[in-house]
mmCIF file with all atom_site columns, C-alpha atoms and ligand atoms in Angstrom:
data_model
loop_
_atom_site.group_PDB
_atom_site.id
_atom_site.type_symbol
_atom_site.label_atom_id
_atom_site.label_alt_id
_atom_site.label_comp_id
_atom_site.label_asym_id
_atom_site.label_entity_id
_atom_site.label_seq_id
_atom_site.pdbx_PDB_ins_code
_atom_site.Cartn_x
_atom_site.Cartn_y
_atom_site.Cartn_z
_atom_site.occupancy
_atom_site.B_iso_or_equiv
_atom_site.pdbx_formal_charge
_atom_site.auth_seq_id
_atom_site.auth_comp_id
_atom_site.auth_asym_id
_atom_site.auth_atom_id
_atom_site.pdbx_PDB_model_num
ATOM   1   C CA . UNK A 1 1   ? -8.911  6.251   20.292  1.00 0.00 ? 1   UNK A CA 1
ATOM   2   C CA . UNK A 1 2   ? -6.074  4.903   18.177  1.00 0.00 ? 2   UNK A CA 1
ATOM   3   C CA . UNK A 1 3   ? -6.905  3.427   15.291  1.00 0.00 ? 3   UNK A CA 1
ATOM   4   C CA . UNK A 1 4   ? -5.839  0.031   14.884  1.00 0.00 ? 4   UNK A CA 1
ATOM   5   C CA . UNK A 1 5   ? -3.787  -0.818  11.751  1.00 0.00 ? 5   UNK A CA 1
ATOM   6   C CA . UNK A 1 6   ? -3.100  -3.882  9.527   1.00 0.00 ? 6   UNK A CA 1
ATOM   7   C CA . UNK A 1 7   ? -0.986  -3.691  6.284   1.00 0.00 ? 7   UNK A CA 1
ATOM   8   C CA . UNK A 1 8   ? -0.511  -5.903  3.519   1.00 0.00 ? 8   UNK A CA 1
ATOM   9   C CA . UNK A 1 9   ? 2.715   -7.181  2.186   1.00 0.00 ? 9   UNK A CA 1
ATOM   10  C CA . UNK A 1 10  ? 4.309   -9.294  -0.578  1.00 0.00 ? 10  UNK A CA 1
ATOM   11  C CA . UNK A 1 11  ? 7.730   -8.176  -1.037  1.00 0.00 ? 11  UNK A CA 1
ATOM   12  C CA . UNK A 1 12  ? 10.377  -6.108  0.704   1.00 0.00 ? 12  UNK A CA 1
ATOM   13  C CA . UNK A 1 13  ? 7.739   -4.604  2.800   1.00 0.00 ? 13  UNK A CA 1
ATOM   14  C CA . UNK A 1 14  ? 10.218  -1.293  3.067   1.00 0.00 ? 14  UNK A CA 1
ATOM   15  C CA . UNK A 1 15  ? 6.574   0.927   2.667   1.00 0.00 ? 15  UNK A CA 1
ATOM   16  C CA . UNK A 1 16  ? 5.693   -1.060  5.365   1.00 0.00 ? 16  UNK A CA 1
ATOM   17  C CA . UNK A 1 17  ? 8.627   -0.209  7.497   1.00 0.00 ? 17  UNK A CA 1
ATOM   18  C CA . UNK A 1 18  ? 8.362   3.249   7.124   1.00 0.00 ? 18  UNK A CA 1
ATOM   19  C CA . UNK A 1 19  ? 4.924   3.491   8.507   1.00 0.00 ? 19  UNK A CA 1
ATOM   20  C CA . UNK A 1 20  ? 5.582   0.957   11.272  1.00 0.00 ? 20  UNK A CA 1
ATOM   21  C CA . UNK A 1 21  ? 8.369   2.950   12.236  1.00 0.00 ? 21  UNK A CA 1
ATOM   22  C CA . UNK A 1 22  ? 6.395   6.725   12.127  1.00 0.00 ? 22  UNK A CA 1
ATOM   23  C CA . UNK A 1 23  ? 3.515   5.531   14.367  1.00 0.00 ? 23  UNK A CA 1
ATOM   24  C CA . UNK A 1 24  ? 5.015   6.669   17.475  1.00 0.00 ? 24  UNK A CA 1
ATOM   25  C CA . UNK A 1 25  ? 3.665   7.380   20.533  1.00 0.00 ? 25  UNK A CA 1
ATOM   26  C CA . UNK A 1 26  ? 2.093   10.733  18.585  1.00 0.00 ? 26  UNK A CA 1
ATOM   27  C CA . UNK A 1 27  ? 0.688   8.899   16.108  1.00 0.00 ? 27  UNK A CA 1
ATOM   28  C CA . UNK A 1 28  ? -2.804  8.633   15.864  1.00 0.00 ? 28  UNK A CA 1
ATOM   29  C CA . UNK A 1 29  ? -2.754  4.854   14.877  1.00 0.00 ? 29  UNK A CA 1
ATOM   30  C CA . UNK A 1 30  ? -1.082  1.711   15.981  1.00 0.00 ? 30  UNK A CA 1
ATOM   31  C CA . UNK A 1 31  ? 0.407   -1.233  13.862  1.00 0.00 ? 31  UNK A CA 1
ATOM   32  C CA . UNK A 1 32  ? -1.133  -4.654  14.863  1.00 0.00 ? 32  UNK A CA 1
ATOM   33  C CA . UNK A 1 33  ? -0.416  -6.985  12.334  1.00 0.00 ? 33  UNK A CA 1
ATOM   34  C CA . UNK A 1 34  ? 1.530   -7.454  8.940   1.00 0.00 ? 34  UNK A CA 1
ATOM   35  C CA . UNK A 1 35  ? -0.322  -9.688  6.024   1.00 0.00 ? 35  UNK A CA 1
ATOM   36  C CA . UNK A 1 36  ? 0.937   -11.713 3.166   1.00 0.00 ? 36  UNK A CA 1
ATOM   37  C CA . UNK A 1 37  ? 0.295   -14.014 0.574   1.00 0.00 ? 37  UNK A CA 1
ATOM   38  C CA . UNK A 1 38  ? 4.148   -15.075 0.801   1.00 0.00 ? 38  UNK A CA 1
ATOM   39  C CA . UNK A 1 39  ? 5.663   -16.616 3.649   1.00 0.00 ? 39  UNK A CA 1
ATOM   40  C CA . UNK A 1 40  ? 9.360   -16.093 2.711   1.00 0.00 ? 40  UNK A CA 1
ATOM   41  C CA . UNK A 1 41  ? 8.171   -11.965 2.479   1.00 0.00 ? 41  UNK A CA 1
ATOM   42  C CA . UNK A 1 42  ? 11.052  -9.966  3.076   1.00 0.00 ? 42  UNK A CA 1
ATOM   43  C CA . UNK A 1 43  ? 8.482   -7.654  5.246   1.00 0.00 ? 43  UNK A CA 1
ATOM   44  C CA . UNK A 1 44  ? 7.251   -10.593 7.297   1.00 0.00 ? 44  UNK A CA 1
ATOM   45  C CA . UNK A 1 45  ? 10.379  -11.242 8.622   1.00 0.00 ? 45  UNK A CA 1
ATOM   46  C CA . UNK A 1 46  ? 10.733  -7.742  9.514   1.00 0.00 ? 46  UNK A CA 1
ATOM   47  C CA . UNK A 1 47  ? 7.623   -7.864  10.904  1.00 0.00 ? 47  UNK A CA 1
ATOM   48  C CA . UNK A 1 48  ? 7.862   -10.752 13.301  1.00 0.00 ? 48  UNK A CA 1
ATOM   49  C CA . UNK A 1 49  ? 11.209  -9.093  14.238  1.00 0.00 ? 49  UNK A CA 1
ATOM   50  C CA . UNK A 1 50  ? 9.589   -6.175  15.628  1.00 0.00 ? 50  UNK A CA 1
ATOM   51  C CA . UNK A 1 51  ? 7.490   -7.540  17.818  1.00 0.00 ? 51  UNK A CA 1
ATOM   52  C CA . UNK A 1 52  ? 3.986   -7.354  15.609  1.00 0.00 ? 52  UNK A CA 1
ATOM   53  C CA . UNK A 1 53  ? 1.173   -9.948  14.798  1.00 0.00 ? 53  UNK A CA 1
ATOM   54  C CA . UNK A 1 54  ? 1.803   -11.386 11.356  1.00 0.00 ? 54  UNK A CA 1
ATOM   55  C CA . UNK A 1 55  ? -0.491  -13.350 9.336   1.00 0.00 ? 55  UNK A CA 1
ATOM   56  C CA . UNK A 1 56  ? 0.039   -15.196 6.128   1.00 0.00 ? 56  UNK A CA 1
ATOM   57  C CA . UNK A 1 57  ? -2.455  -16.701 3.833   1.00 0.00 ? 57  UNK A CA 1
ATOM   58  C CA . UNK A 1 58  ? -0.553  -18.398 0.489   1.00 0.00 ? 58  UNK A CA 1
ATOM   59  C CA . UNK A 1 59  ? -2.569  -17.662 -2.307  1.00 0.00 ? 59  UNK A CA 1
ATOM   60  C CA . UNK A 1 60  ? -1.612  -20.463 -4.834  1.00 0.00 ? 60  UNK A CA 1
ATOM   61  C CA . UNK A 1 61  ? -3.928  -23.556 -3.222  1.00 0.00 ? 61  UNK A CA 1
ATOM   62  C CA . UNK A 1 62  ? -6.926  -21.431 -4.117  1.00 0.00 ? 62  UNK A CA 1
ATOM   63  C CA . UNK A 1 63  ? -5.856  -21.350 -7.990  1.00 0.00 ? 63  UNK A CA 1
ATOM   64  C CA . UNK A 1 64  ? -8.390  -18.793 -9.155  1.00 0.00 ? 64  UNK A CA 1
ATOM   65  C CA . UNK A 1 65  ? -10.656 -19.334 -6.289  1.00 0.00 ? 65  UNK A CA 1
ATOM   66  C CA . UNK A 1 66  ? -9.811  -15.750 -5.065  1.00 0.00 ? 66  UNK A CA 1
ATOM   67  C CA . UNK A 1 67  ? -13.194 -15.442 -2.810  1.00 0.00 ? 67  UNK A CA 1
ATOM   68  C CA . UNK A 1 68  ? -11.788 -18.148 -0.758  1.00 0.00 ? 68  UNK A CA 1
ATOM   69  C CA . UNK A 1 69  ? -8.211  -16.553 -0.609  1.00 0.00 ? 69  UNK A CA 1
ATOM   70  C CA . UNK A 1 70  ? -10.602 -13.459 0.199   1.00 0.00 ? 70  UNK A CA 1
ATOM   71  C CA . UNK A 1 71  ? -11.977 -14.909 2.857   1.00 0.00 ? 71  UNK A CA 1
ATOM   72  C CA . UNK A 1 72  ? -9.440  -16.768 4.600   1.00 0.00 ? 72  UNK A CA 1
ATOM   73  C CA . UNK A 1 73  ? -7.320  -13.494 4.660   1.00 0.00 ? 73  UNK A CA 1
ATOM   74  C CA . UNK A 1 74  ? -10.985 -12.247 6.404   1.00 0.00 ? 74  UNK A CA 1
ATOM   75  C CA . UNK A 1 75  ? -10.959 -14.842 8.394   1.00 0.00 ? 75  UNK A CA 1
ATOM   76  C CA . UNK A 1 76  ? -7.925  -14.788 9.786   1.00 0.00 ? 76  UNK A CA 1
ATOM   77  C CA . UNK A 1 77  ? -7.982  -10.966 10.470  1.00 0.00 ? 77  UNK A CA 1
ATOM   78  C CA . UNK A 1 78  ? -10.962 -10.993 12.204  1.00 0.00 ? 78  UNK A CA 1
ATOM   79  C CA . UNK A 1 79  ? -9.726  -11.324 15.631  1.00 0.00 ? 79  UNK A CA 1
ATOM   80  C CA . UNK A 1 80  ? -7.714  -8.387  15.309  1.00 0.00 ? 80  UNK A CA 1
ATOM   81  C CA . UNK A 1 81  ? -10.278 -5.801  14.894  1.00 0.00 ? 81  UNK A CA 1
ATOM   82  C CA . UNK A 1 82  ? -8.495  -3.725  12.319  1.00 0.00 ? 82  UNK A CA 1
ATOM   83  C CA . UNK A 1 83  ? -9.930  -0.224  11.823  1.00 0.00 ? 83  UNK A CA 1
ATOM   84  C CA . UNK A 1 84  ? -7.708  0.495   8.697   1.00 0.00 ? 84  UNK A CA 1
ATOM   85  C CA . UNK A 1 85  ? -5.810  -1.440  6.195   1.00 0.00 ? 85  UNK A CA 1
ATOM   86  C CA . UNK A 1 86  ? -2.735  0.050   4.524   1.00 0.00 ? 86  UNK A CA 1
ATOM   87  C CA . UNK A 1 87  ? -1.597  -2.367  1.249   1.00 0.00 ? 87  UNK A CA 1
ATOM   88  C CA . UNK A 1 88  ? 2.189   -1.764  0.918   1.00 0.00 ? 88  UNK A CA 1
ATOM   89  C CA . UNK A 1 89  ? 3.193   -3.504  -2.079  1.00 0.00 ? 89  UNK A CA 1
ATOM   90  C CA . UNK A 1 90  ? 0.608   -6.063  -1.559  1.00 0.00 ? 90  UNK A CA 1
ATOM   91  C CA . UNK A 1 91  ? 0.693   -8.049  -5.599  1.00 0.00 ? 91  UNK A CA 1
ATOM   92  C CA . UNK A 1 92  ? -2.768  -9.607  -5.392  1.00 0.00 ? 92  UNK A CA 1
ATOM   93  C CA . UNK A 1 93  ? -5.888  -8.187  -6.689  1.00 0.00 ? 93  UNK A CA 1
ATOM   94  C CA . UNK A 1 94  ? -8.629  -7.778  -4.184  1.00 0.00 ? 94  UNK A CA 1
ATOM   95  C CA . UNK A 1 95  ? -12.403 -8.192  -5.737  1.00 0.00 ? 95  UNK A CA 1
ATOM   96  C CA . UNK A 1 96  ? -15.157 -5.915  -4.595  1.00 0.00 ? 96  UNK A CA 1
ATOM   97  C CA . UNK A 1 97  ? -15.811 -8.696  -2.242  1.00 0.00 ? 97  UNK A CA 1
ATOM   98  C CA . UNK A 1 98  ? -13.221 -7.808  0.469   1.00 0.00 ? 98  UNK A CA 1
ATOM   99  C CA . UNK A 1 99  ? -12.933 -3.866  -0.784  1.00 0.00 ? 99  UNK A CA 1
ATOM   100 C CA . UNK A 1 100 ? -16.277 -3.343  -0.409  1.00 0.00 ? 100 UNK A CA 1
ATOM   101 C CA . UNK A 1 101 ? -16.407 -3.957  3.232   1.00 0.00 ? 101 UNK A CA 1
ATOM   102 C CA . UNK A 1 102 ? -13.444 -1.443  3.827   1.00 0.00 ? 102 UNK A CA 1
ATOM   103 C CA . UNK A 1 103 ? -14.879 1.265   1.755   1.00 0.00 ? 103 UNK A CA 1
ATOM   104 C CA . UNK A 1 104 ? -12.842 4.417   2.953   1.00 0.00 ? 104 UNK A CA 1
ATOM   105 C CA . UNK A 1 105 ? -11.119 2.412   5.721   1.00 0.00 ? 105 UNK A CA 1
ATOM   106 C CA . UNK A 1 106 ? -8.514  0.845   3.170   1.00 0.00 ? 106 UNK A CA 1
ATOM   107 C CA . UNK A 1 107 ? -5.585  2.954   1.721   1.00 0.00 ? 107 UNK A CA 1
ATOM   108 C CA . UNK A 1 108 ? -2.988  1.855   -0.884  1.00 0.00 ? 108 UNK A CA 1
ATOM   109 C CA . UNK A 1 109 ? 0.233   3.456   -2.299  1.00 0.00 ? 109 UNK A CA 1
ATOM   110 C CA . UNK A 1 110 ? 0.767   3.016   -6.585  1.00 0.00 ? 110 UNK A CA 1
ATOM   111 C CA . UNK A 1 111 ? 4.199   3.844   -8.143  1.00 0.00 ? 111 UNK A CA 1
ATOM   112 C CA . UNK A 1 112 ? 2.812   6.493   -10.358 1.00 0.00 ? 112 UNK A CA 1
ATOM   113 C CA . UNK A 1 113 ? 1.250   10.066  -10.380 1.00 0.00 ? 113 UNK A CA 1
ATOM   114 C CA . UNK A 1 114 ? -2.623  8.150   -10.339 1.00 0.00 ? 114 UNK A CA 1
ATOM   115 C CA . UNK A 1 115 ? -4.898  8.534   -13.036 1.00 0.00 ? 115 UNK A CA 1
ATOM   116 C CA . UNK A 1 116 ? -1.678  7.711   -15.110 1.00 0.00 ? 116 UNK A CA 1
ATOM   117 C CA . UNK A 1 117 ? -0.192  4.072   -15.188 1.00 0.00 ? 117 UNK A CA 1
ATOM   118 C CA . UNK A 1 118 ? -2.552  1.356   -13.260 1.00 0.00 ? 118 UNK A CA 1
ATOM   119 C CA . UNK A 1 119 ? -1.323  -1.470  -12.554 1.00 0.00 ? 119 UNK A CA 1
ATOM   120 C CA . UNK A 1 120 ? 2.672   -2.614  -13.498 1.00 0.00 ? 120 UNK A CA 1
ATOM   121 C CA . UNK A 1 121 ? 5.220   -1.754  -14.827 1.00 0.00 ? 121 UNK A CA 1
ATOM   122 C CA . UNK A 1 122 ? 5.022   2.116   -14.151 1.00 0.00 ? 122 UNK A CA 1
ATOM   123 C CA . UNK A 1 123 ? 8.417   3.415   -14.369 1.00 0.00 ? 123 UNK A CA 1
ATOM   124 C CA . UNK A 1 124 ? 9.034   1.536   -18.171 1.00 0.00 ? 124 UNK A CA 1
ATOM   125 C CA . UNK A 1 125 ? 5.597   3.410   -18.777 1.00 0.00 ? 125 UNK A CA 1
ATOM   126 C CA . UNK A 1 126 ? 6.602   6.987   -17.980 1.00 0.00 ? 126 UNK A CA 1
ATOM   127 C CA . UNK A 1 127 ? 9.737   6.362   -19.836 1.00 0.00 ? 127 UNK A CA 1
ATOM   128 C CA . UNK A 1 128 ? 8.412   4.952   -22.813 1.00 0.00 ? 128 UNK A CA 1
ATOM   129 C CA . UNK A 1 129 ? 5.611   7.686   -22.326 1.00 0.00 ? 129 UNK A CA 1
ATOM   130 C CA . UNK A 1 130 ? 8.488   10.817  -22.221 1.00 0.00 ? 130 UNK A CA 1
ATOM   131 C CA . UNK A 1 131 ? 7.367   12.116  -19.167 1.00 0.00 ? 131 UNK A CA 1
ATOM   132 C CA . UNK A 1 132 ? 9.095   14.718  -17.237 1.00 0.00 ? 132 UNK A CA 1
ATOM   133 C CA . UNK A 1 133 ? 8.088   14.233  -13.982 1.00 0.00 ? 133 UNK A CA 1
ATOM   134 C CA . UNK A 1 134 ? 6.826   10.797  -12.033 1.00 0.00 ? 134 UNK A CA 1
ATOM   135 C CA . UNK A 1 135 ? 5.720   10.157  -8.851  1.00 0.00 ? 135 UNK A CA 1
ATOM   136 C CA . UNK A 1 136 ? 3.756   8.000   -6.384  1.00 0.00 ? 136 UNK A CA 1
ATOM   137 C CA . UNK A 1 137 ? 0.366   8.306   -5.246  1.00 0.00 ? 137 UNK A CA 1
ATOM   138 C CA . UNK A 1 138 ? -1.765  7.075   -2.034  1.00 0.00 ? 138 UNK A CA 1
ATOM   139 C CA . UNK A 1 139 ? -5.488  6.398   -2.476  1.00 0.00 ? 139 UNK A CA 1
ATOM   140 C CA . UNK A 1 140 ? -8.387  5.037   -1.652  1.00 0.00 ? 140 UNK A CA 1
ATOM   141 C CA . UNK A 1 141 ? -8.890  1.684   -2.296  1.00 0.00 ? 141 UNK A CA 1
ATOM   142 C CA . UNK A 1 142 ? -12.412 1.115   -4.944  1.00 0.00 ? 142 UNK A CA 1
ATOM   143 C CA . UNK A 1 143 ? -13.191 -2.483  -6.580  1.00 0.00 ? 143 UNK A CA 1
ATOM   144 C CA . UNK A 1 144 ? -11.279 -0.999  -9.692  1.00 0.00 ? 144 UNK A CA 1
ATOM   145 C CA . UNK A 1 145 ? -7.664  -1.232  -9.870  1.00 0.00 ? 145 UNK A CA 1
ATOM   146 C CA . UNK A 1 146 ? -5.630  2.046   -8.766  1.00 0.00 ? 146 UNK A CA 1
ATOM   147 C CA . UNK A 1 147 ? -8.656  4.229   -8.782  1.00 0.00 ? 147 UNK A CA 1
ATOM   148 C CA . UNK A 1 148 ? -10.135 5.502   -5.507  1.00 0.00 ? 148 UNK A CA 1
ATOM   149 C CA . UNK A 1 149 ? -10.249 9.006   -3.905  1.00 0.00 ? 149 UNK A CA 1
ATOM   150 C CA . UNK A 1 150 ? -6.409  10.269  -4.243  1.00 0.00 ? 150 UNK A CA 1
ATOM   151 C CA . UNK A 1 151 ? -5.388  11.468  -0.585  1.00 0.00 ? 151 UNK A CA 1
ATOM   152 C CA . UNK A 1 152 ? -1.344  12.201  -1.811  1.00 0.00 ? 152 UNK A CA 1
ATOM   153 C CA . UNK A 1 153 ? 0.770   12.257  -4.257  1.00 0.00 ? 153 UNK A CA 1
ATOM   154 C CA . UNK A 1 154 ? 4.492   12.970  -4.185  1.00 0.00 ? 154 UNK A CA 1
ATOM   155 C CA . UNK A 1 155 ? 6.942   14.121  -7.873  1.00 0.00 ? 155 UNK A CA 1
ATOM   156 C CA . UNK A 1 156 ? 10.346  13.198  -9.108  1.00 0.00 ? 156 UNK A CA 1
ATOM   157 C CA . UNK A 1 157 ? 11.998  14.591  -12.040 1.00 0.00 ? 157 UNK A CA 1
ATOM   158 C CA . UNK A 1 158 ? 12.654  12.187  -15.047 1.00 0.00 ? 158 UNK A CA 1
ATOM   159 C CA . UNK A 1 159 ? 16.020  12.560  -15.766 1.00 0.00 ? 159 UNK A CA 1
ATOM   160 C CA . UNK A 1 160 ? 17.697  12.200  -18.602 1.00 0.00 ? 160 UNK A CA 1
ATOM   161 C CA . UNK A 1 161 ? 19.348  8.548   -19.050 1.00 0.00 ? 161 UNK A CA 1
ATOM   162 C CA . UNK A 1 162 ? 17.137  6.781   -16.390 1.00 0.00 ? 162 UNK A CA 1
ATOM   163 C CA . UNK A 1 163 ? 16.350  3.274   -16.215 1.00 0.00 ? 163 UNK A CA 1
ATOM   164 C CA . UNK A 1 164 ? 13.348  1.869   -15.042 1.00 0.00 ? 164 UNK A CA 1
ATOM   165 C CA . UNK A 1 165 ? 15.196  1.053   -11.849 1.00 0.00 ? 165 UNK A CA 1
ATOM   166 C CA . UNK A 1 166 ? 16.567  4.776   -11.214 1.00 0.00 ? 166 UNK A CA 1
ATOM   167 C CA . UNK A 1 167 ? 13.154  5.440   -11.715 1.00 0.00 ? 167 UNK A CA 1
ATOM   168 C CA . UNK A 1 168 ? 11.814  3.319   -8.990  1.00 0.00 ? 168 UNK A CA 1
ATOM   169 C CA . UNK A 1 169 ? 14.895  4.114   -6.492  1.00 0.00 ? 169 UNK A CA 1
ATOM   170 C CA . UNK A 1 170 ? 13.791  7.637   -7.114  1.00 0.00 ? 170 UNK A CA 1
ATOM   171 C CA . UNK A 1 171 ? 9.873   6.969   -5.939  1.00 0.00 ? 171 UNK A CA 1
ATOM   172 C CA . UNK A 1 172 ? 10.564  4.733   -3.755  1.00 0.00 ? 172 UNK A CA 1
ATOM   173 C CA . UNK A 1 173 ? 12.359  7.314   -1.390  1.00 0.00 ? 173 UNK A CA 1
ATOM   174 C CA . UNK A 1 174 ? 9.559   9.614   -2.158  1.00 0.00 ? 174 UNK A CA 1
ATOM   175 C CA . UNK A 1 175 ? 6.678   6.427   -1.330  1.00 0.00 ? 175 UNK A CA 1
ATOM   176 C CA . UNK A 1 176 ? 8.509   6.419   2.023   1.00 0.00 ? 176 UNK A CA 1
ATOM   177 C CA . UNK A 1 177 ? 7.889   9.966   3.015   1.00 0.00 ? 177 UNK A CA 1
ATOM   178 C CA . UNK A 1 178 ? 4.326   10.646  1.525   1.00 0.00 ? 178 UNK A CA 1
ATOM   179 C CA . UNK A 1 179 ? 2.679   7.238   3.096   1.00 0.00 ? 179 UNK A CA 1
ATOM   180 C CA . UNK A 1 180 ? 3.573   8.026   6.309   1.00 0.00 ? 180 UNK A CA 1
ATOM   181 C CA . UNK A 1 181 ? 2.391   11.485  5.920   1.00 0.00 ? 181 UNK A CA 1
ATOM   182 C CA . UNK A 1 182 ? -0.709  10.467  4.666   1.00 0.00 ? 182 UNK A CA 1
ATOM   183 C CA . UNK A 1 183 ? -1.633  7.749   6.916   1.00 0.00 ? 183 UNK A CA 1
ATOM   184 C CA . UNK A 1 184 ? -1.445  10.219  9.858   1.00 0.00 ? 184 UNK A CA 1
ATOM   185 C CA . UNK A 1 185 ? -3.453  12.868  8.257   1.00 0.00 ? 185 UNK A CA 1
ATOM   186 C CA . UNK A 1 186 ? -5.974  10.554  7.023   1.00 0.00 ? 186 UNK A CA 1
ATOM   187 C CA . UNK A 1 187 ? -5.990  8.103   10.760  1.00 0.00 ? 187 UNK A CA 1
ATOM   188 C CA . UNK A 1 188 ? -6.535  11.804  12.885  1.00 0.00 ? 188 UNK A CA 1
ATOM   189 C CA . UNK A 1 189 ? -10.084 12.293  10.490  1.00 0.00 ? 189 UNK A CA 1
ATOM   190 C CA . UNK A 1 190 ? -7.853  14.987  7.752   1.00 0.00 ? 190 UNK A CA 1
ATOM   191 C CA . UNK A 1 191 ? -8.766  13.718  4.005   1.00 0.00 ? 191 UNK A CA 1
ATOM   192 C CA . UNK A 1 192 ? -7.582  16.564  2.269   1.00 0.00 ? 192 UNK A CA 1
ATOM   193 C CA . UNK A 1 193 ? -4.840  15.698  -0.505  1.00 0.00 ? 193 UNK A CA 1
ATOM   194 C CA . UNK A 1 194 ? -1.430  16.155  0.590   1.00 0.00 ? 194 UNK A CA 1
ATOM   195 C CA . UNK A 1 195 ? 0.891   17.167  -2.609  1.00 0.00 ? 195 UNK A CA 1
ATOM   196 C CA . UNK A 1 196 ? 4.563   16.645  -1.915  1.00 0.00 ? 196 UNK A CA 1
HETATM 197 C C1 . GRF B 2 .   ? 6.396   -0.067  -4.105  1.00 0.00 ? 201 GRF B C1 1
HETATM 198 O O1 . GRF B 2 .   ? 6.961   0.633   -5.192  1.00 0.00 ? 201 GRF B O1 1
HETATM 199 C C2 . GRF B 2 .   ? 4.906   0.039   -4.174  1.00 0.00 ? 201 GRF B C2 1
HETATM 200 O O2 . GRF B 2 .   ? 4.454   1.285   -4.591  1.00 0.00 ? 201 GRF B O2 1
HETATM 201 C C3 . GRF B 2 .   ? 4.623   -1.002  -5.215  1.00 0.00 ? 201 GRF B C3 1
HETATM 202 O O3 . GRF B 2 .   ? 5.467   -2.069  -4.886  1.00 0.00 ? 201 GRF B O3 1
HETATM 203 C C4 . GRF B 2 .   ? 6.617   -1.570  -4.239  1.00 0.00 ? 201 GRF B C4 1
HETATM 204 C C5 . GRF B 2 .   ? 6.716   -2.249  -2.906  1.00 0.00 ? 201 GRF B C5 1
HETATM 205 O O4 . GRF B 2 .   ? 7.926   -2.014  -2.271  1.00 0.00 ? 201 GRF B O4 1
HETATM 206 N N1 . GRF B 2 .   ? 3.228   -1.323  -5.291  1.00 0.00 ? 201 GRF B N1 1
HETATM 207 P P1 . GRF B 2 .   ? 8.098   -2.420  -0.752  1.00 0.00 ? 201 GRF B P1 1
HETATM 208 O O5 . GRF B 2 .   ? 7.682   -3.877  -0.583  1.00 0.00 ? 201 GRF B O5 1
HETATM 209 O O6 . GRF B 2 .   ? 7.256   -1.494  0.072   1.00 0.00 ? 201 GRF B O6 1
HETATM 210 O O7 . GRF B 2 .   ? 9.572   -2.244  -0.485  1.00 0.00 ? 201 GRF B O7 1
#
């Protein structure tokens, strides 16, 4: 049976595009709904555009009350009966609280070749850094931050002269392709690292 998808936005939401537009009719999942802490999200527009289920929860009246941001979000997806959650760009934290639930059922894509660079600012990192080569990475999601079971990664060059931003405009392309490629293999049961 199809597995039934929900993904998590706060921005853009153009990750978020990409895989709503790949699950076809061939596609071994479906896209049901489209989360956010931000009502004016670019992707929740989008979203409502096409058709699918949106759901936003504002973070900010629960200050650092994030169980009960936690559990609205749960709350509110219940009805939906999600079998997988893809976070696309999704800026809040989630606590062990709401991850531990969807252990191996919850995938996320990180600007960077994963175990380098958690959290921001990951382009300004490889470049300060020197690297040659950058990239994007999809993994499992674990209580800690950017560190579950990798299931794809995708490289860019570092080229000479880039900014941050080329950086990103450069992974971002890639973040389109591998996420999409991933979420297929991993929705028809295949767990095996895909290396782009
Ligand atoms: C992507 O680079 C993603 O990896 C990062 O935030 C960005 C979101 O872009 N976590 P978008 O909202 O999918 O366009």
């Amino acid at each position: 049976m199809n597995k039934r998808v929900g993904i998590f936005v706060s921005g853009g939401g153009s990750n978020m595009r990409a895989l709503v537009e790949d699950m076809d009719a061939s596609h071994p999942a479906t896209p049901i709904v489209v989360v956010s802490n931000k009502a004016d999200a670019g992707g929740i527009a989008w979203a409502k555009d096409a058709g699918l289920a949106t759901v936003v929860v504002d973070h900010r009246p629960f200050g650092k009350d994030r169980a009960g941001f936690e559990a609205a979000i749960s709350e509110a997806l219940d009805p939906f009966e999600l079998d997988l959650i893809c976070l696309a760009g999704f800026m809040r934290v989630l606590t062990a609280g709401f991850v531990t639930p969807w252990r191996g059922r919850m995938l996320n894509i990180h600007p960077s070749l994963l175990p380098k660079y958690r959290g921001l600012h990951t382009h300004a990192r490889a470049l300060e850094a020197g690297d040659t080569e950058h990239g994007c990475t999809v993994h499992l999601v674990t209580p800690e931050l950017d560190d579950g079971p990798i299931l794809g990664q995708a490289r860019v060059p570092v080229r000479p002269g880039d900014t941050p931003d080329d950086l990103a405009a450069r992974v971002l392309q890639q973040e389109h392709i591998l996420y999409p490629a991933v979420l297929r293999r991993f929705a028809s049961g295949d767990r095996t690292p895909l290396l782009l």
